[in-house]
PDB file of C-alpha atoms in Angstrom:
ATOM      1  CA  ALA A   1      75.009  80.377  89.208  1.00 71.00           C
ATOM      2  CA  GLN A   2      76.705  82.645  91.657  1.00 80.00           C
ATOM      3  CA  THR A   3      75.893  86.330  91.779  1.00 91.00           C
ATOM      4  CA  VAL A   4      77.756  89.171  93.429  1.00 95.00           C
ATOM      5  CA  THR A   5      76.030  92.431  94.318  1.00 96.00           C
ATOM      6  CA  GLN A   6      77.662  95.738  95.146  1.00 97.00           C
ATOM      7  CA  SER A   7      74.913  98.152  96.057  1.00 95.00           C
ATOM      8  CA  GLN A   8      77.016 101.324  96.190  1.00 96.00           C
ATOM      9  CA  PRO A   9      77.952 102.557  92.690  1.00 95.00           C
ATOM     10  CA  GLU A  10      79.924 105.483  94.139  1.00 97.00           C
ATOM     11  CA  MET A  11      81.281 106.517  97.504  1.00 97.00           C
ATOM     12  CA  SER A  12      83.396 109.378  98.735  1.00 97.00           C
ATOM     13  CA  VAL A  13      85.502 109.836 101.830  1.00 97.00           C
ATOM     14  CA  GLN A  14      87.977 112.353 103.120  1.00 97.00           C
ATOM     15  CA  GLU A  15      91.613 111.582 103.657  1.00 97.00           C
ATOM     16  CA  ALA A  16      92.372 109.817 106.958  1.00 97.00           C
ATOM     17  CA  GLU A  17      88.763 108.733 107.458  1.00 97.00           C
ATOM     18  CA  THR A  18      87.384 105.207 107.387  1.00 98.00           C
ATOM     19  CA  VAL A  19      85.047 103.891 104.722  1.00 98.00           C
ATOM     20  CA  THR A  20      83.217 100.591 104.265  1.00 98.00           C
ATOM     21  CA  LEU A  21      82.261  99.118 100.908  1.00 98.00           C
ATOM     22  CA  SER A  22      79.452  96.577 100.814  1.00 98.00           C
ATOM     23  CA  CYS A  23      79.216  93.292  98.962  1.00 98.00           C
ATOM     24  CA  THR A  24      76.706  90.470  99.099  1.00 98.00           C
ATOM     25  CA  TYR A  25      76.756  87.223  97.170  1.00 96.00           C
ATOM     26  CA  ASP A  26      74.534  84.306  96.479  1.00 94.00           C
ATOM     27  CA  THR A  27      75.751  80.732  96.345  1.00 90.00           C
ATOM     28  CA  SER A  28      74.753  77.240  97.367  1.00 88.00           C
ATOM     29  CA  GLU A  29      78.389  76.245  97.850  1.00 86.00           C
ATOM     30  CA  ASN A  30      79.917  75.791 101.270  1.00 87.00           C
ATOM     31  CA  ASN A  31      83.545  76.198 100.299  1.00 87.00           C
ATOM     32  CA  TYR A  32      84.591  79.196  98.263  1.00 90.00           C
ATOM     33  CA  TYR A  33      86.868  82.221  98.083  1.00 91.00           C
ATOM     34  CA  LEU A  34      86.042  85.913  98.180  1.00 94.00           C
ATOM     35  CA  PHE A  35      88.190  88.760  96.932  1.00 95.00           C
ATOM     36  CA  TRP A  36      88.358  92.515  96.747  1.00 97.00           C
ATOM     37  CA  TYR A  37      90.165  93.929  93.731  1.00 97.00           C
ATOM     38  CA  LYS A  38      91.169  97.540  93.186  1.00 97.00           C
ATOM     39  CA  GLN A  39      91.289  99.150  89.744  1.00 97.00           C
ATOM     40  CA  PRO A  40      92.974 102.573  89.713  1.00 95.00           C
ATOM     41  CA  PRO A  41      92.841 104.860  86.668  1.00 91.00           C
ATOM     42  CA  SER A  42      95.779 102.931  85.225  1.00 91.00           C
ATOM     43  CA  ARG A  43      93.266 100.113  84.564  1.00 93.00           C
ATOM     44  CA  GLN A  44      95.430  97.506  86.279  1.00 93.00           C
ATOM     45  CA  MET A  45      93.521  95.003  88.452  1.00 95.00           C
ATOM     46  CA  ILE A  46      95.173  94.703  91.859  1.00 94.00           C
ATOM     47  CA  LEU A  47      94.245  92.197  94.546  1.00 94.00           C
ATOM     48  CA  VAL A  48      93.484  93.971  97.820  1.00 96.00           C
ATOM     49  CA  ILE A  49      92.441  91.118 100.082  1.00 95.00           C
ATOM     50  CA  ARG A  50      91.296  87.494  99.998  1.00 93.00           C
ATOM     51  CA  GLN A  51      89.067  85.446 102.314  1.00 93.00           C
ATOM     52  CA  GLU A  52      88.612  81.688 102.388  1.00 90.00           C
ATOM     53  CA  ALA A  53      85.060  80.744 103.388  1.00 90.00           C
ATOM     54  CA  TYR A  54      86.188  77.999 105.742  1.00 88.00           C
ATOM     55  CA  LYS A  55      88.156  80.494 107.824  1.00 87.00           C
ATOM     56  CA  GLN A  56      86.098  82.238 110.480  1.00 84.00           C
ATOM     57  CA  GLN A  57      88.742  84.871 111.116  1.00 91.00           C
ATOM     58  CA  ASN A  58      88.354  88.010 109.036  1.00 94.00           C
ATOM     59  CA  ALA A  59      91.250  88.753 106.692  1.00 93.00           C
ATOM     60  CA  THR A  60      93.321  91.895 107.164  1.00 94.00           C
ATOM     61  CA  GLU A  61      96.023  93.532 105.045  1.00 93.00           C
ATOM     62  CA  ASN A  62      97.469  96.656 106.632  1.00 95.00           C
ATOM     63  CA  ARG A  63      94.743  99.345 106.354  1.00 97.00           C
ATOM     64  CA  PHE A  64      92.315  96.971 104.636  1.00 97.00           C
ATOM     65  CA  SER A  65      90.092  94.520 106.491  1.00 97.00           C
ATOM     66  CA  VAL A  66      86.949  92.590 105.760  1.00 97.00           C
ATOM     67  CA  ASN A  67      83.808  91.752 107.682  1.00 97.00           C
ATOM     68  CA  PHE A  68      82.880  88.283 106.452  1.00 96.00           C
ATOM     69  CA  GLN A  69      79.428  87.123 107.525  1.00 95.00           C
ATOM     70  CA  LYS A  70      78.992  83.680 105.980  1.00 94.00           C
ATOM     71  CA  ALA A  71      75.411  83.087 107.106  1.00 94.00           C
ATOM     72  CA  ALA A  72      74.346  86.478 105.778  1.00 95.00           C
ATOM     73  CA  LYS A  73      76.492  86.012 102.619  1.00 96.00           C
ATOM     74  CA  SER A  74      78.044  89.394 103.192  1.00 97.00           C
ATOM     75  CA  PHE A  75      81.641  90.448 102.557  1.00 97.00           C
ATOM     76  CA  SER A  76      82.344  94.132 103.231  1.00 98.00           C
ATOM     77  CA  LEU A  77      85.675  95.919 102.876  1.00 98.00           C
ATOM     78  CA  LYS A  78      86.818  98.473 105.419  1.00 98.00           C
ATOM     79  CA  ILE A  79      89.529 100.935 104.484  1.00 98.00           C
ATOM     80  CA  SER A  80      91.059 102.728 107.444  1.00 98.00           C
ATOM     81  CA  ASP A  81      93.072 105.957 107.294  1.00 97.00           C
ATOM     82  CA  SER A  82      92.036 106.516 103.677  1.00 98.00           C
ATOM     83  CA  GLN A  83      94.702 107.898 101.358  1.00 97.00           C
ATOM     84  CA  LEU A  84      94.448 109.749  98.058  1.00 97.00           C
ATOM     85  CA  GLY A  85      95.975 106.722  96.356  1.00 96.00           C
ATOM     86  CA  ASP A  86      92.983 104.643  97.421  1.00 97.00           C
ATOM     87  CA  THR A  87      90.883 106.448  94.814  1.00 97.00           C
ATOM     88  CA  ALA A  88      89.857 103.647  92.471  1.00 97.00           C
ATOM     89  CA  MET A  89      87.098 101.312  91.384  1.00 97.00           C
ATOM     90  CA  TYR A  90      86.723  98.426  93.828  1.00 98.00           C
ATOM     91  CA  PHE A  91      85.349  95.069  92.750  1.00 97.00           C
ATOM     92  CA  CYS A  92      84.098  92.270  94.956  1.00 97.00           C
ATOM     93  CA  ALA A  93      84.587  88.800  93.454  1.00 95.00           C
ATOM     94  CA  PHE A  94      83.649  85.193  94.194  1.00 92.00           C
ATOM     95  CA  MET A  95      85.294  81.924  93.229  1.00 89.00           C
ATOM     96  CA  ASN A  96      83.876  78.539  94.152  1.00 82.00           C
ATOM     97  CA  SER A  97      86.008  75.727  95.445  1.00 73.00           C
ATOM     98  CA  GLY A  98      85.965  74.012  92.057  1.00 68.00           C
ATOM     99  CA  TYR A  99      88.178  76.845  90.789  1.00 61.00           C
ATOM    100  CA  SER A 100      86.103  77.166  87.677  1.00 66.00           C
ATOM    101  CA  THR A 101      85.210  80.834  87.391  1.00 81.00           C
ATOM    102  CA  LEU A 102      85.647  84.169  89.105  1.00 87.00           C
ATOM    103  CA  THR A 103      82.418  86.185  89.294  1.00 91.00           C
ATOM    104  CA  PHE A 104      82.574  89.950  89.816  1.00 94.00           C
ATOM    105  CA  GLY A 105      80.210  92.555  91.149  1.00 95.00           C
ATOM    106  CA  LYS A 106      79.605  95.732  89.169  1.00 95.00           C
ATOM    107  CA  GLY A 107      82.017  97.737  91.262  1.00 96.00           C
ATOM    108  CA  THR A 108      82.072 100.706  93.621  1.00 97.00           C
ATOM    109  CA  MET A 109      83.896 103.866  92.593  1.00 97.00           C
ATOM    110  CA  LEU A 110      85.666 105.288  95.656  1.00 98.00           C
ATOM    111  CA  LEU A 111      86.846 108.880  95.644  1.00 97.00           C
ATOM    112  CA  VAL A 112      89.190 110.011  98.392  1.00 97.00           C
ATOM    113  CA  SER A 113      89.392 113.791  98.734  1.00 97.00           C
ATOM    114  CA  PRO A 114      91.882 115.956 100.628  1.00 95.00           C
TER     115      PRO A 114
ATOM    116  CA  ASN B   1     108.565  88.191  86.607  1.00 62.00           C
ATOM    117  CA  ALA B   2     106.129  89.003  83.779  1.00 73.00           C
ATOM    118  CA  GLY B   3     102.913  87.477  85.230  1.00 93.00           C
ATOM    119  CA  VAL B   4     100.151  87.818  82.624  1.00 96.00           C
ATOM    120  CA  THR B   5     101.089  89.421  79.312  1.00 96.00           C
ATOM    121  CA  GLN B   6      98.273  90.585  77.084  1.00 96.00           C
ATOM    122  CA  THR B   7      98.576  92.126  73.631  1.00 95.00           C
ATOM    123  CA  PRO B   8      97.766  94.510  72.106  1.00 96.00           C
ATOM    124  CA  LYS B   9      96.997  97.321  74.572  1.00 95.00           C
ATOM    125  CA  PHE B  10      94.903  99.294  72.115  1.00 96.00           C
ATOM    126  CA  GLN B  11      93.143  98.400  68.862  1.00 97.00           C
ATOM    127  CA  VAL B  12      90.699 100.050  66.494  1.00 97.00           C
ATOM    128  CA  LEU B  13      88.773  97.801  64.124  1.00 97.00           C
ATOM    129  CA  LYS B  14      86.259  98.415  61.429  1.00 97.00           C
ATOM    130  CA  THR B  15      82.949  96.578  61.608  1.00 98.00           C
ATOM    131  CA  GLY B  16      83.364  93.122  60.119  1.00 97.00           C
ATOM    132  CA  GLN B  17      87.122  92.886  60.612  1.00 97.00           C
ATOM    133  CA  SER B  18      88.628  90.066  62.633  1.00 97.00           C
ATOM    134  CA  MET B  19      91.373  90.026  65.223  1.00 97.00           C
ATOM    135  CA  THR B  20      92.941  87.865  67.898  1.00 97.00           C
ATOM    136  CA  LEU B  21      93.875  89.018  71.377  1.00 98.00           C
ATOM    137  CA  GLN B  22      96.846  87.174  72.767  1.00 97.00           C
ATOM    138  CA  CYS B  23      97.443  86.236  76.381  1.00 97.00           C
ATOM    139  CA  ALA B  24     100.269  84.352  78.037  1.00 97.00           C
ATOM    140  CA  GLN B  25     101.085  83.618  81.664  1.00 96.00           C
ATOM    141  CA  ASP B  26     104.315  82.388  83.194  1.00 95.00           C
ATOM    142  CA  MET B  27     102.999  81.316  86.616  1.00 91.00           C
ATOM    143  CA  ASN B  28     102.157  77.714  85.687  1.00 91.00           C
ATOM    144  CA  HIS B  29      98.480  78.384  86.366  1.00 90.00           C
ATOM    145  CA  ASN B  30      95.854  75.905  85.278  1.00 89.00           C
ATOM    146  CA  SER B  31      92.937  78.291  84.830  1.00 90.00           C
ATOM    147  CA  MET B  32      92.737  81.186  82.398  1.00 94.00           C
ATOM    148  CA  TYR B  33      89.946  83.634  81.665  1.00 95.00           C
ATOM    149  CA  TRP B  34      88.786  86.318  79.264  1.00 97.00           C
ATOM    150  CA  TYR B  35      86.623  89.149  80.586  1.00 97.00           C
ATOM    151  CA  ARG B  36      85.155  92.261  79.097  1.00 97.00           C
ATOM    152  CA  GLN B  37      84.633  95.433  81.118  1.00 97.00           C
ATOM    153  CA  ASP B  38      81.955  97.935  80.217  1.00 95.00           C
ATOM    154  CA  PRO B  39      80.896 101.015  82.236  1.00 89.00           C
ATOM    155  CA  GLY B  40      78.458 100.094  84.989  1.00 86.00           C
ATOM    156  CA  MET B  41      78.632  96.381  84.175  1.00 88.00           C
ATOM    157  CA  GLY B  42      81.699  95.242  86.084  1.00 90.00           C
ATOM    158  CA  LEU B  43      83.744  92.443  84.535  1.00 95.00           C
ATOM    159  CA  ARG B  44      81.772  89.863  82.634  1.00 95.00           C
ATOM    160  CA  LEU B  45      83.209  86.485  81.771  1.00 95.00           C
ATOM    161  CA  ILE B  46      83.431  85.679  78.076  1.00 97.00           C
ATOM    162  CA  TYR B  47      85.199  82.300  78.130  1.00 96.00           C
ATOM    163  CA  TYR B  48      87.386  80.409  80.521  1.00 93.00           C
ATOM    164  CA  SER B  49      89.697  77.429  80.487  1.00 93.00           C
ATOM    165  CA  ALA B  50      89.914  75.424  83.695  1.00 88.00           C
ATOM    166  CA  SER B  51      92.877  73.434  82.426  1.00 87.00           C
ATOM    167  CA  GLU B  52      94.904  72.862  79.300  1.00 88.00           C
ATOM    168  CA  GLY B  53      92.719  71.355  76.609  1.00 88.00           C
ATOM    169  CA  THR B  54      89.369  72.554  77.956  1.00 91.00           C
ATOM    170  CA  THR B  55      87.365  75.692  77.320  1.00 95.00           C
ATOM    171  CA  ASP B  56      83.902  76.734  78.471  1.00 93.00           C
ATOM    172  CA  LYS B  57      81.504  79.555  77.754  1.00 94.00           C
ATOM    173  CA  GLY B  58      80.991  82.281  80.286  1.00 92.00           C
ATOM    174  CA  GLU B  59      78.251  84.861  80.616  1.00 92.00           C
ATOM    175  CA  VAL B  60      78.736  86.668  77.274  1.00 96.00           C
ATOM    176  CA  PRO B  61      80.328  84.285  74.716  1.00 97.00           C
ATOM    177  CA  ASN B  62      78.446  85.294  71.558  1.00 97.00           C
ATOM    178  CA  GLY B  63      80.692  86.685  68.843  1.00 96.00           C
ATOM    179  CA  TYR B  64      83.886  85.276  70.345  1.00 98.00           C
ATOM    180  CA  ASN B  65      86.007  82.155  70.077  1.00 97.00           C
ATOM    181  CA  VAL B  66      88.942  81.030  72.191  1.00 97.00           C
ATOM    182  CA  SER B  67      91.888  78.691  71.950  1.00 97.00           C
ATOM    183  CA  ARG B  68      93.905  77.268  74.814  1.00 96.00           C
ATOM    184  CA  LEU B  69      97.036  76.699  72.780  1.00 87.00           C
ATOM    185  CA  ASN B  70      99.009  75.230  75.682  1.00 95.00           C
ATOM    186  CA  LYS B  71      99.172  75.724  79.419  1.00 94.00           C
ATOM    187  CA  ARG B  72     100.671  79.199  79.025  1.00 96.00           C
ATOM    188  CA  GLU B  73      98.590  80.716  76.245  1.00 97.00           C
ATOM    189  CA  PHE B  74      94.890  81.517  75.874  1.00 97.00           C
ATOM    190  CA  SER B  75      93.752  83.590  72.896  1.00 97.00           C
ATOM    191  CA  LEU B  76      90.457  85.350  72.165  1.00 98.00           C
ATOM    192  CA  ARG B  77      89.261  85.796  68.594  1.00 98.00           C
ATOM    193  CA  LEU B  78      86.666  88.132  67.194  1.00 97.00           C
ATOM    194  CA  GLU B  79      85.688  86.714  63.794  1.00 93.00           C
ATOM    195  CA  SER B  80      83.541  89.635  62.637  1.00 96.00           C
ATOM    196  CA  ALA B  81      83.786  92.613  64.935  1.00 96.00           C
ATOM    197  CA  ALA B  82      80.666  94.608  65.797  1.00 97.00           C
ATOM    198  CA  PRO B  83      80.331  98.005  67.526  1.00 97.00           C
ATOM    199  CA  SER B  84      78.766  96.200  70.522  1.00 97.00           C
ATOM    200  CA  GLN B  85      82.149  94.568  71.084  1.00 98.00           C
ATOM    201  CA  THR B  86      83.743  97.921  71.848  1.00 97.00           C
ATOM    202  CA  SER B  87      85.057  97.336  75.343  1.00 98.00           C
ATOM    203  CA  VAL B  88      88.102  96.795  77.513  1.00 97.00           C
ATOM    204  CA  TYR B  89      89.201  93.163  77.516  1.00 98.00           C
ATOM    205  CA  PHE B  90      91.132  91.485  80.300  1.00 98.00           C
ATOM    206  CA  CYS B  91      92.904  88.181  80.377  1.00 97.00           C
ATOM    207  CA  ALA B  92      93.492  86.561  83.758  1.00 95.00           C
ATOM    208  CA  SER B  93      94.932  83.384  85.204  1.00 93.00           C
ATOM    209  CA  SER B  94      94.689  81.611  88.530  1.00 89.00           C
ATOM    210  CA  GLY B  95      96.084  78.580  90.278  1.00 81.00           C
ATOM    211  CA  TRP B  96      94.564  76.181  92.771  1.00 71.00           C
ATOM    212  CA  GLY B  97      94.787  75.815  96.517  1.00 64.00           C
ATOM    213  CA  GLN B  98      97.078  78.417  98.022  1.00 58.00           C
ATOM    214  CA  ASP B  99      97.424  79.972  94.573  1.00 59.00           C
ATOM    215  CA  THR B 100      93.730  80.811  94.421  1.00 75.00           C
ATOM    216  CA  GLU B 101      94.093  84.381  93.276  1.00 83.00           C
ATOM    217  CA  ALA B 102      93.531  85.750  89.802  1.00 88.00           C
ATOM    218  CA  PHE B 103      96.298  87.736  88.150  1.00 92.00           C
ATOM    219  CA  PHE B 104      95.329  90.068  85.348  1.00 95.00           C
ATOM    220  CA  GLY B 105      96.893  91.394  82.198  1.00 96.00           C
ATOM    221  CA  GLN B 106      96.937  95.135  81.590  1.00 94.00           C
ATOM    222  CA  GLY B 107      93.853  95.058  79.404  1.00 96.00           C
ATOM    223  CA  THR B 108      93.103  95.808  75.751  1.00 97.00           C
ATOM    224  CA  ARG B 109      90.988  98.777  74.836  1.00 97.00           C
ATOM    225  CA  LEU B 110      89.157  97.767  71.664  1.00 97.00           C
ATOM    226  CA  THR B 111      87.102 100.179  69.605  1.00 97.00           C
ATOM    227  CA  VAL B 112      84.960  98.928  66.736  1.00 97.00           C
ATOM    228  CA  VAL B 113      83.829 101.655  64.344  1.00 97.00           C
TER     229      VAL B 113
END
């Protein structure tokens, strides 16, 4: 079974600074997908960024980028120019290529302060 | 474009009561999921359905049943609610290939007293 580990229960950053959230996973699969989801206080789950394991290039979405290290099974999220609206719980998630299940980490609560 | 519609948003049950959480998606996705979210535990998979007509247990299936009524709908039933089932429940769906991304409903906050 796959496992996803987020070792930082809480993090804080000041507006306009950069922050990196860590995620490691364990799998014997070679093809899979990795995701970062954001959950603001509204409770809605919002996809931030997605990475296909077969792609060596790191995914980027505006201020959000990932550092995908396949050999190390590491998938960190970097948020640049942090904004107050980035305050949320962030979940790392894994889906294998068989599309069967989506496995989540326990989450990192990010607080962005003025 | 509704996406994933989940009802109800809030529910209070007494111990021993039963209820069904409804979920429907309009994105023609094959896979559907039910998760529960508890503080400090992330989202844990209760049941999933990889395609119409199939269902499989996830990490925490005890006390729950599911029905994949058709491709659009996937319901979660609590036959005899217990206080340990107090949680926030999420339904999600995902496609295959370039649609590999899970879309979530707005969640149901369930309290069992």
